[in-house]
PDB file of C-alpha atoms in Angstrom:
ATOM      1  CA  UNK A   1     117.917 106.250 112.429  1.00  0.00           C
ATOM      2  CA  UNK A   2     115.151 104.639 110.985  1.00  0.00           C
ATOM      3  CA  UNK A   3     111.571 103.954 112.761  1.00  0.00           C
ATOM      4  CA  UNK A   4     109.037 101.538 111.749  1.00  0.00           C
ATOM      5  CA  UNK A   5     105.659 101.377 112.309  1.00  0.00           C
ATOM      6  CA  UNK A   6     103.160  98.535 111.380  1.00  0.00           C
ATOM      7  CA  UNK A   7      99.178  98.399 111.573  1.00  0.00           C
ATOM      8  CA  UNK A   8      96.534  96.756 110.047  1.00  0.00           C
ATOM      9  CA  UNK A   9      96.437  93.639 112.085  1.00  0.00           C
ATOM     10  CA  UNK A  10      93.073  92.718 113.604  1.00  0.00           C
ATOM     11  CA  UNK A  11      91.039  89.587 113.699  1.00  0.00           C
ATOM     12  CA  UNK A  12      89.972  87.576 110.904  1.00  0.00           C
ATOM     13  CA  UNK A  13      88.453  84.273 110.548  1.00  0.00           C
ATOM     14  CA  UNK A  14      90.045  81.516 108.783  1.00  0.00           C
ATOM     15  CA  UNK A  15      90.306  81.733 104.968  1.00  0.00           C
ATOM     16  CA  UNK A  16      90.171  85.608 105.226  1.00  0.00           C
ATOM     17  CA  UNK A  17      92.666  88.134 104.234  1.00  0.00           C
ATOM     18  CA  UNK A  18      94.237  91.180 105.746  1.00  0.00           C
ATOM     19  CA  UNK A  19      96.778  93.646 104.822  1.00  0.00           C
ATOM     20  CA  UNK A  20      99.712  94.833 106.630  1.00  0.00           C
ATOM     21  CA  UNK A  21     101.923  98.182 106.363  1.00  0.00           C
ATOM     22  CA  UNK A  22     104.875  99.018 107.777  1.00  0.00           C
ATOM     23  CA  UNK A  23     105.206 102.726 107.275  1.00  0.00           C
ATOM     24  CA  UNK A  24     109.372 103.984 108.038  1.00  0.00           C
ATOM     25  CA  UNK A  25     110.294 107.594 109.524  1.00  0.00           C
ATOM     26  CA  UNK A  26     113.657 107.559 107.503  1.00  0.00           C
ATOM     27  CA  UNK A  27     113.965 106.720 103.682  1.00  0.00           C
ATOM     28  CA  UNK A  28     114.868 102.672 103.727  1.00  0.00           C
ATOM     29  CA  UNK A  29     115.155 102.330  99.951  1.00  0.00           C
ATOM     30  CA  UNK A  30     118.478 101.266  99.908  1.00  0.00           C
ATOM     31  CA  UNK A  31     117.890  98.032 102.158  1.00  0.00           C
ATOM     32  CA  UNK A  32     115.956  95.206 102.255  1.00  0.00           C
ATOM     33  CA  UNK A  33     113.234  94.750 104.037  1.00  0.00           C
ATOM     34  CA  UNK A  34     111.338  91.700 106.078  1.00  0.00           C
ATOM     35  CA  UNK A  35     108.397  90.908 107.826  1.00  0.00           C
ATOM     36  CA  UNK A  36     108.510  88.518 110.665  1.00  0.00           C
ATOM     37  CA  UNK A  37     106.133  86.892 113.013  1.00  0.00           C
ATOM     38  CA  UNK A  38     106.184  85.642 116.912  1.00  0.00           C
ATOM     39  CA  UNK A  39     103.203  83.261 118.005  1.00  0.00           C
ATOM     40  CA  UNK A  40     102.934  83.006 121.839  1.00  0.00           C
ATOM     41  CA  UNK A  41     105.658  80.634 123.132  1.00  0.00           C
ATOM     42  CA  UNK A  42     107.126  80.040 119.865  1.00  0.00           C
ATOM     43  CA  UNK A  43     110.580  81.512 118.334  1.00  0.00           C
ATOM     44  CA  UNK A  44     110.512  84.328 115.846  1.00  0.00           C
ATOM     45  CA  UNK A  45     110.509  83.044 112.282  1.00  0.00           C
ATOM     46  CA  UNK A  46     110.728  84.877 109.029  1.00  0.00           C
ATOM     47  CA  UNK A  47     107.969  85.311 107.097  1.00  0.00           C
ATOM     48  CA  UNK A  48     109.260  87.292 104.011  1.00  0.00           C
ATOM     49  CA  UNK A  49     111.757  89.225 102.687  1.00  0.00           C
ATOM     50  CA  UNK A  50     111.922  92.210  99.659  1.00  0.00           C
ATOM     51  CA  UNK A  51     115.382  93.398  98.202  1.00  0.00           C
ATOM     52  CA  UNK A  52     115.759  97.210  98.336  1.00  0.00           C
ATOM     53  CA  UNK A  53     114.083  97.841  94.695  1.00  0.00           C
ATOM     54  CA  UNK A  54     110.940  95.591  95.306  1.00  0.00           C
ATOM     55  CA  UNK A  55     112.425  93.129  92.417  1.00  0.00           C
ATOM     56  CA  UNK A  56     113.264  90.123  94.377  1.00  0.00           C
ATOM     57  CA  UNK A  57     111.288  88.878  97.204  1.00  0.00           C
ATOM     58  CA  UNK A  58     111.596  85.378  99.620  1.00  0.00           C
ATOM     59  CA  UNK A  59     108.949  83.480 101.182  1.00  0.00           C
ATOM     60  CA  UNK A  60     108.963  80.911 104.358  1.00  0.00           C
ATOM     61  CA  UNK A  61     107.099  77.955 102.881  1.00  0.00           C
ATOM     62  CA  UNK A  62     104.352  78.486 105.513  1.00  0.00           C
ATOM     63  CA  UNK A  63     103.094  81.292 103.535  1.00  0.00           C
ATOM     64  CA  UNK A  64     104.096  81.071  99.911  1.00  0.00           C
ATOM     65  CA  UNK A  65     100.999  81.418  97.804  1.00  0.00           C
ATOM     66  CA  UNK A  66      99.061  83.092  99.908  1.00  0.00           C
ATOM     67  CA  UNK A  67     101.547  86.108 101.064  1.00  0.00           C
ATOM     68  CA  UNK A  68     102.752  88.607  99.312  1.00  0.00           C
ATOM     69  CA  UNK A  69     105.392  91.251 100.156  1.00  0.00           C
ATOM     70  CA  UNK A  70     105.384  94.323  98.236  1.00  0.00           C
ATOM     71  CA  UNK A  71     106.808  97.791  98.510  1.00  0.00           C
ATOM     72  CA  UNK A  72     106.749 101.741  97.573  1.00  0.00           C
ATOM     73  CA  UNK A  73     109.761 103.265  98.297  1.00  0.00           C
ATOM     74  CA  UNK A  74     108.554 106.798  97.542  1.00  0.00           C
ATOM     75  CA  UNK A  75     106.480 106.515 100.270  1.00  0.00           C
ATOM     76  CA  UNK A  76     108.751 104.498 102.858  1.00  0.00           C
ATOM     77  CA  UNK A  77     106.099 101.819 103.301  1.00  0.00           C
ATOM     78  CA  UNK A  78     106.293  98.097 103.023  1.00  0.00           C
ATOM     79  CA  UNK A  79     103.220  95.885 102.516  1.00  0.00           C
ATOM     80  CA  UNK A  80     102.099  91.909 103.391  1.00  0.00           C
ATOM     81  CA  UNK A  81      99.215  91.116 101.912  1.00  0.00           C
ATOM     82  CA  UNK A  82      97.805  88.004 103.187  1.00  0.00           C
ATOM     83  CA  UNK A  83      95.250  85.872 102.076  1.00  0.00           C
ATOM     84  CA  UNK A  84      93.363  82.492 102.765  1.00  0.00           C
ATOM     85  CA  UNK A  85      94.715  83.078 106.397  1.00  0.00           C
ATOM     86  CA  UNK A  86      94.969  80.039 108.693  1.00  0.00           C
ATOM     87  CA  UNK A  87      94.709  79.486 112.652  1.00  0.00           C
ATOM     88  CA  UNK A  88      98.557  78.861 112.897  1.00  0.00           C
ATOM     89  CA  UNK A  89      99.232  82.589 111.053  1.00  0.00           C
ATOM     90  CA  UNK A  90      98.140  83.863 114.564  1.00  0.00           C
ATOM     91  CA  UNK A  91     100.991  86.031 115.774  1.00  0.00           C
ATOM     92  CA  UNK A  92     102.427  89.526 116.507  1.00  0.00           C
ATOM     93  CA  UNK A  93     104.289  90.439 113.116  1.00  0.00           C
ATOM     94  CA  UNK A  94     107.058  92.638 113.222  1.00  0.00           C
ATOM     95  CA  UNK A  95     108.356  94.424 110.025  1.00  0.00           C
ATOM     96  CA  UNK A  96     112.348  95.228 109.933  1.00  0.00           C
ATOM     97  CA  UNK A  97     114.837  97.278 108.127  1.00  0.00           C
ATOM     98  CA  UNK A  98     118.323  95.950 106.830  1.00  0.00           C
ATOM     99  CA  UNK A  99     121.081  97.812 105.093  1.00  0.00           C
ATOM    100  CA  UNK A 100     121.592  94.768 102.812  1.00  0.00           C
ATOM    101  CA  UNK A 101     120.254  94.860  99.732  1.00  0.00           C
ATOM    102  CA  UNK A 102     119.365  91.524  98.757  1.00  0.00           C
ATOM    103  CA  UNK A 103     115.871  89.624 100.102  1.00  0.00           C
ATOM    104  CA  UNK A 104     117.366  88.523 103.515  1.00  0.00           C
ATOM    105  CA  UNK A 105     115.230  86.174 105.638  1.00  0.00           C
ATOM    106  CA  UNK A 106     117.905  86.429 108.211  1.00  0.00           C
ATOM    107  CA  UNK A 107     116.877  88.002 111.041  1.00  0.00           C
ATOM    108  CA  UNK A 108     120.787  88.779 112.336  1.00  0.00           C
ATOM    109  CA  UNK A 109     120.331  91.003 109.535  1.00  0.00           C
ATOM    110  CA  UNK A 110     117.812  93.287 110.211  1.00  0.00           C
ATOM    111  CA  UNK A 111     119.086  96.473 112.339  1.00  0.00           C
ATOM    112  CA  UNK A 112     115.536  98.250 113.090  1.00  0.00           C
ATOM    113  CA  UNK A 113     112.276  96.230 114.300  1.00  0.00           C
ATOM    114  CA  UNK A 114     108.806  97.923 114.685  1.00  0.00           C
ATOM    115  CA  UNK A 115     107.184  97.630 117.875  1.00  0.00           C
ATOM    116  CA  UNK A 116     104.786  94.461 115.923  1.00  0.00           C
ATOM    117  CA  UNK A 117     100.756  94.352 114.859  1.00  0.00           C
ATOM    118  CA  UNK A 118      98.664  91.553 116.614  1.00  0.00           C
ATOM    119  CA  UNK A 119      97.361  88.726 113.840  1.00  0.00           C
ATOM    120  CA  UNK A 120      94.464  86.423 115.004  1.00  0.00           C
ATOM    121  CA  UNK A 121      93.049  84.120 112.942  1.00  0.00           C
ATOM    122  CA  UNK A 122      89.640  82.455 114.415  1.00  0.00           C
ATOM    123  CA  UNK A 123      88.614  79.106 113.052  1.00  0.00           C
TER     124      UNK A 123
END
């Protein structure tokens, strides 16, 4: 059983930065980790994923070049550095843990989910 707790969300102006953290209660070093987001009235979408050892990452086209996913397996923590934020990045951000080793962006492969953290970007 893995429990995930996100932190680092908040209100920021467009062009600003935030760093989200996801702390896991159990060990996560055997599987991929992902960040997802859901804006009001919209479907949940994948933002970024990282493979089990941090050697491979994938990003949604909408965040490429602005967001960076990383992980510290010794600390059981995954991060999402978000730069040049835009109002359309406003959403609840969730981290998730997968038993797959590759950096999959498909939510069906993620078994454990956090409660989410709100990110609001003002124009």
